[in-house]
CSV table of C-alpha atoms in Angstrom, one decimal:
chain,number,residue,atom,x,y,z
A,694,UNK,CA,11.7,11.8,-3.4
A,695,UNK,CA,13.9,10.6,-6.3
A,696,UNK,CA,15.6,13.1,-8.6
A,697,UNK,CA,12.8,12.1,-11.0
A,698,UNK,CA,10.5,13.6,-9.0
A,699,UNK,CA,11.9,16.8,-8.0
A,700,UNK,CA,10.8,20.2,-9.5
A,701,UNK,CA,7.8,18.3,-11.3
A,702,UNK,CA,4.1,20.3,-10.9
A,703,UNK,CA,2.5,16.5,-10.4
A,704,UNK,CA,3.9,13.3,-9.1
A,705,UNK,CA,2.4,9.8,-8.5
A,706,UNK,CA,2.3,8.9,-4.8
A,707,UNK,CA,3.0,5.4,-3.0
A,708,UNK,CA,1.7,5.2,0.5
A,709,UNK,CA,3.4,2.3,2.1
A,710,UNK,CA,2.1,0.5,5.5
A,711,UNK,CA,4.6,-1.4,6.9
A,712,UNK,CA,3.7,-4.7,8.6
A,713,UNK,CA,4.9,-5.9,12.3
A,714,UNK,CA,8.8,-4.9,12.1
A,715,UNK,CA,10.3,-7.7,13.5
A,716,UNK,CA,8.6,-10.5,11.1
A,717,UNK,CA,11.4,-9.9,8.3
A,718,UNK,CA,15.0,-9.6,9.4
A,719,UNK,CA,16.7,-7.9,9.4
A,720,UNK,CA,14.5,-5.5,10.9
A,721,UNK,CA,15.2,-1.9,11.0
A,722,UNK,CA,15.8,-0.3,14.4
A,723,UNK,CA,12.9,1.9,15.9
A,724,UNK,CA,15.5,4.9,15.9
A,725,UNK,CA,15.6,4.5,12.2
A,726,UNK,CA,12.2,3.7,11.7
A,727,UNK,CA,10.8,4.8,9.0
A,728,UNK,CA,13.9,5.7,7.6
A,729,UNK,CA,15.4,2.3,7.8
A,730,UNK,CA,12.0,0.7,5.9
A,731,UNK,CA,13.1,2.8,3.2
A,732,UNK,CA,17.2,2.4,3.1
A,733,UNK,CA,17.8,-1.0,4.7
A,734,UNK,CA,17.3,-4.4,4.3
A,735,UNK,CA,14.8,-6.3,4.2
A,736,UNK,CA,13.0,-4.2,1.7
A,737,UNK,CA,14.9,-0.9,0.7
A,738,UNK,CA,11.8,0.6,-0.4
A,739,UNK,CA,13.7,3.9,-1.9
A,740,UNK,CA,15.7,2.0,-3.7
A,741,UNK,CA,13.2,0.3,-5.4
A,742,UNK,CA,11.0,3.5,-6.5
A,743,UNK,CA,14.2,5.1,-7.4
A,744,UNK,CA,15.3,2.1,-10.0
A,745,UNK,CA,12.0,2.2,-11.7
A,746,UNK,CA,13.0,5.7,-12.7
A,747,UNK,CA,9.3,7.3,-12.4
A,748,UNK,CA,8.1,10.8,-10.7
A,749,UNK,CA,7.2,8.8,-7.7
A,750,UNK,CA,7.3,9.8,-4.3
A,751,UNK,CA,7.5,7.7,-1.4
A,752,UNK,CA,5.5,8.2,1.7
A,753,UNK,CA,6.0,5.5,4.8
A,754,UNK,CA,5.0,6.2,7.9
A,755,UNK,CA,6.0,4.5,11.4
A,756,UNK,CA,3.5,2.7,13.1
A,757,UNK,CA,3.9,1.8,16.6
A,758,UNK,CA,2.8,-0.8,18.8
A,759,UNK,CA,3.8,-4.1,19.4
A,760,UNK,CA,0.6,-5.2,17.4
A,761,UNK,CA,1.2,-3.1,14.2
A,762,UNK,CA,-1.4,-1.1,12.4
A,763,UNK,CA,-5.1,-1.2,14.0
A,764,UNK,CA,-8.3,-0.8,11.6
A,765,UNK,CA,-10.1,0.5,14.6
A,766,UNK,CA,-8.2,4.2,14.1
A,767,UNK,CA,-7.9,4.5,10.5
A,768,UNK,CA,-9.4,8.0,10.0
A,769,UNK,CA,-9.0,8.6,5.9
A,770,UNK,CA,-9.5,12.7,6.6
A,771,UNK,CA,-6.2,12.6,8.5
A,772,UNK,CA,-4.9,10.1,6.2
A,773,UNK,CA,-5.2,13.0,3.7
A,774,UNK,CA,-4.0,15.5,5.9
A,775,UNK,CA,-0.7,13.5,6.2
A,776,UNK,CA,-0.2,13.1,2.4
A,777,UNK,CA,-0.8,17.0,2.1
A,778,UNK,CA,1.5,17.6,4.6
A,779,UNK,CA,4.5,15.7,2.9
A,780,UNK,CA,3.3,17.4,-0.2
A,781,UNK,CA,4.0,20.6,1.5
A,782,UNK,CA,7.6,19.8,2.8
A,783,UNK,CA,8.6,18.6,-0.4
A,784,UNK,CA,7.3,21.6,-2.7
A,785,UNK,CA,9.3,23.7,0.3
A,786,UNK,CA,8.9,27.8,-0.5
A,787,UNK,CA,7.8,26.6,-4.1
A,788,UNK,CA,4.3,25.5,-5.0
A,789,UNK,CA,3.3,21.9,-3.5
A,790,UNK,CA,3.5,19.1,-5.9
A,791,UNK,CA,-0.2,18.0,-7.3
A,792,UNK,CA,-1.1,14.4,-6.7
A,793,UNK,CA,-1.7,12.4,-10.4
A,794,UNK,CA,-2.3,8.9,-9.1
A,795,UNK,CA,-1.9,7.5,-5.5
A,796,UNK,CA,-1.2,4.0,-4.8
A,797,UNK,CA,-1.9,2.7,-1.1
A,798,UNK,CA,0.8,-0.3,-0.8
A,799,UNK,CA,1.1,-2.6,2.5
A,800,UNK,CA,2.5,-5.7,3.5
A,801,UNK,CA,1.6,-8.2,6.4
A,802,UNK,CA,-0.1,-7.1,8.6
A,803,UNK,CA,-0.8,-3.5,6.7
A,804,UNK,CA,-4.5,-5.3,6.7
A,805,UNK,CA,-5.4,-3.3,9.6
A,806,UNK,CA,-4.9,-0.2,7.7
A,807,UNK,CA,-6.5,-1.6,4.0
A,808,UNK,CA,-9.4,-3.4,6.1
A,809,UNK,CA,-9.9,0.0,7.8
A,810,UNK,CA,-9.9,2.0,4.4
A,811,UNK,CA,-12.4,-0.4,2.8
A,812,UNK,CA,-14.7,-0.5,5.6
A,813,UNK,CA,-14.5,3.6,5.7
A,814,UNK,CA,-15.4,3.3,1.7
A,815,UNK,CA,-18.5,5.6,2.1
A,816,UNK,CA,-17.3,8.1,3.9
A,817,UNK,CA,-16.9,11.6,2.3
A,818,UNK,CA,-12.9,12.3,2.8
A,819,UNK,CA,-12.7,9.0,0.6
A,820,UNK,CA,-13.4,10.8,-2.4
A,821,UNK,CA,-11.4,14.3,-1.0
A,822,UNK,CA,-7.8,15.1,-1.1
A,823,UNK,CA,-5.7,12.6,-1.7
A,824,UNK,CA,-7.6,9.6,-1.9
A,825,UNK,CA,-9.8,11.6,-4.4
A,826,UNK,CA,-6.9,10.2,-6.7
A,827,UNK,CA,-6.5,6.6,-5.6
A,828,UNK,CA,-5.9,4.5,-8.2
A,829,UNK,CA,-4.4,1.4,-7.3
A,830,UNK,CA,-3.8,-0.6,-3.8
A,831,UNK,CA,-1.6,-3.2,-3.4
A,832,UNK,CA,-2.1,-6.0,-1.2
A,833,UNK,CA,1.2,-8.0,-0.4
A,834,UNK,CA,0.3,-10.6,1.4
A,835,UNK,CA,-1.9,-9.2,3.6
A,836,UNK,CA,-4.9,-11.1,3.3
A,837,UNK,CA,-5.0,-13.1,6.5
A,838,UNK,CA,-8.4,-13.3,9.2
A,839,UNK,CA,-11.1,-14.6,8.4
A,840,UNK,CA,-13.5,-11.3,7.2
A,841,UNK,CA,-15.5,-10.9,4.4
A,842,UNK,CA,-14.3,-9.2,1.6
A,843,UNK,CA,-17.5,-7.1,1.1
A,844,UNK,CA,-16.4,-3.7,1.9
A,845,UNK,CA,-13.5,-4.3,-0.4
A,846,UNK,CA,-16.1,-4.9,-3.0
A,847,UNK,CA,-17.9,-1.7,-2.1
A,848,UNK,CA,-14.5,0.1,-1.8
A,849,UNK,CA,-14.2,-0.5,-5.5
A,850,UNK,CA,-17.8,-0.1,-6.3
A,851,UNK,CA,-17.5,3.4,-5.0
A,852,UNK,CA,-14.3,4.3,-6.9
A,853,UNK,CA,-14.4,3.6,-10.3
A,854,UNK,CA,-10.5,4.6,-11.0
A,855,UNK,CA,-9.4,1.9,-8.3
A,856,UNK,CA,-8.2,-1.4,-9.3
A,857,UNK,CA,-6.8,-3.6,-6.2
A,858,UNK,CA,-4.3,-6.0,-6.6
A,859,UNK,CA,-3.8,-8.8,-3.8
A,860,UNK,CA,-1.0,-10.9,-3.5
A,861,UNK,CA,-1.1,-14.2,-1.4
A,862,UNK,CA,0.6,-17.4,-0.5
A,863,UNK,CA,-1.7,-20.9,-1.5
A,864,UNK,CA,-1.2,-22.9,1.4
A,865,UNK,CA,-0.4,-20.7,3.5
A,866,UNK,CA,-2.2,-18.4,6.8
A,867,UNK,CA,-2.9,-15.5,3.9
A,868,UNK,CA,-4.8,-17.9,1.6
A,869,UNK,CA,-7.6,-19.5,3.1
A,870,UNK,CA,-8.9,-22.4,1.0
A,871,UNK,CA,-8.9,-25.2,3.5
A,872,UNK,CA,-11.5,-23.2,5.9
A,873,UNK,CA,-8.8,-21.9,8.6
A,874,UNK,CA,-8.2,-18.9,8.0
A,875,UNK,CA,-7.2,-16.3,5.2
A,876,UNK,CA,-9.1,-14.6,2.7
A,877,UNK,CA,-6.9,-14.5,-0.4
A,878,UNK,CA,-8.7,-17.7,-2.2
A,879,UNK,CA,-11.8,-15.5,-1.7
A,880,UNK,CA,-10.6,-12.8,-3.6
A,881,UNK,CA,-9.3,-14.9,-6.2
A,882,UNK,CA,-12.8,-16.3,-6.9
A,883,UNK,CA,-14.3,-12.9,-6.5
A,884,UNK,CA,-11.8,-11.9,-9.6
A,885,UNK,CA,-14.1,-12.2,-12.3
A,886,UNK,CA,-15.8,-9.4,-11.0
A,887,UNK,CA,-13.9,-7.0,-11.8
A,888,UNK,CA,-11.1,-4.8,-11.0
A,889,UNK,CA,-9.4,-7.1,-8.7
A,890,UNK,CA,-6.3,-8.4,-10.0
A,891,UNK,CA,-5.1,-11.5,-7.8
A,892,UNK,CA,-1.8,-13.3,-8.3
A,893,UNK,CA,-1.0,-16.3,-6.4
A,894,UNK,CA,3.2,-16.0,-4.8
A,895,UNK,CA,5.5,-18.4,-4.6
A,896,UNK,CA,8.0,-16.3,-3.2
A,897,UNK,CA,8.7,-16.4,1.0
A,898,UNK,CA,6.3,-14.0,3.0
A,899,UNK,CA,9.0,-11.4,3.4
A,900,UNK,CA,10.2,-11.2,-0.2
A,901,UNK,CA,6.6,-10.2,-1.7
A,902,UNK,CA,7.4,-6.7,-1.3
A,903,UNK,CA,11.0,-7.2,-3.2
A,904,UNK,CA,9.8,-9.3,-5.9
A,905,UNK,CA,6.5,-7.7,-6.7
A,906,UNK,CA,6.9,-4.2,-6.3
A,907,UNK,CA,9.5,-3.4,-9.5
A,908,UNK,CA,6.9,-4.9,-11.7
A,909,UNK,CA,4.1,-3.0,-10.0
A,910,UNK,CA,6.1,0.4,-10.1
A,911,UNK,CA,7.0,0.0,-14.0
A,912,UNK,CA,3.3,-0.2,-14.1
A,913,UNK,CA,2.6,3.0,-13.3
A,914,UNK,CA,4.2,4.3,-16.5
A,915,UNK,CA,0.9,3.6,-18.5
């Protein structure tokens, strides 16, 4: 919670899911995980929502297991519960913080929690709590299997206030043209529709997150 944050009635909200931790070195230790996500190389996470000097507070959970995030238990009622919960440790004895926009952000293979969300879209604790404000996810990179995009599409056809923003790699396993895999060339052709911003990275796999997320950040001042 940056200083811009603090004492403030309503804050914006990024909710980052971290991809497998030893993918991008250096990784941070499990003793320090989440903490190190957000303090240590590779992506000092706080110190990018600091720098973009916003009331912005940072939520990043630790996920365990040698295979990373699952989409099988993605339960977006306890997803809420969890972002209510920090809410309440940061108001402390003073009222909790309201939510104004929240931003689900992930990287790699954070797919098992955004493919979960989507394919959750019409369930009721979607539109409760905290994802009753969801605005904006962020998709760095994440876009690899071979799924449809379909519940993604419902996802936004449900929640007119989102706008999701993928970020992949052309040639590589997150892109998917050439038929083996990856599913960011389909959402770059299904950009027309609407409400899907796609942008095409030149950047390494584990330096999406550094390079794309100051511009993303500053966006949230409009």
């Amino acid at each position: 919670m940056p200083q811009t944050a603090r004492g403030r009635n309503e804050v914006d909200v990024v909710f980052f899911v971290h991809g497998l931790l030893h993918v991008c070195k250096p990784p941070p230790k499990p003793a320090d995980s989440p903490v190190g996500l957000i303090t240590q190389p590779a992506f000092r996470l706080g110190k990018l929502v600091t720098d973009s000097g916003l009331p912005t507070v940072l939520v990043v959970p630790f996920f365990e297991g040698a295979h990373g995030p699952v989409n099988a238990r993605v339960n977006p009622a306890k997803l809420n519960a969890l972002l209510q919960e920090a809410l309440d440790q940061l108001g402390g004895s003073n009222a909790s913080p309201r939510i104004r926009r929240l931003v689900v952000a992930g990287h790699s293979r954070a797919y098992g929690i955004l493919d979960g969300l989507a394919a959750h879209a019409n369930e009721p604790a979607m539109q409760q709590g905290a994802l009753a404000h969801l605005s904006e996810v962020w998709a760095l990179d994440t876009t690899y299997g071979s799924g449809s995009i379909a519940p993604y599409k419902t996802w936004l056809s449900k929640n007119p206030h989102l706008t999701l923003r993928v970020f992949y790699r052309p040639g590589s396993g997150t892109d998917g043209a050439s038929g083996k895999g990856g599913r960011g060339h389909a959402f770059f052709s299904a950009r027309a529709a609407g409400r899907i911003e796609v942008v095409q990275c030149g950047e390494q796999h584990c330096d999406v997150p550094g390079v794309r997320l100051p511009d993303l950040l500053s966006g949230l001042r409009l």
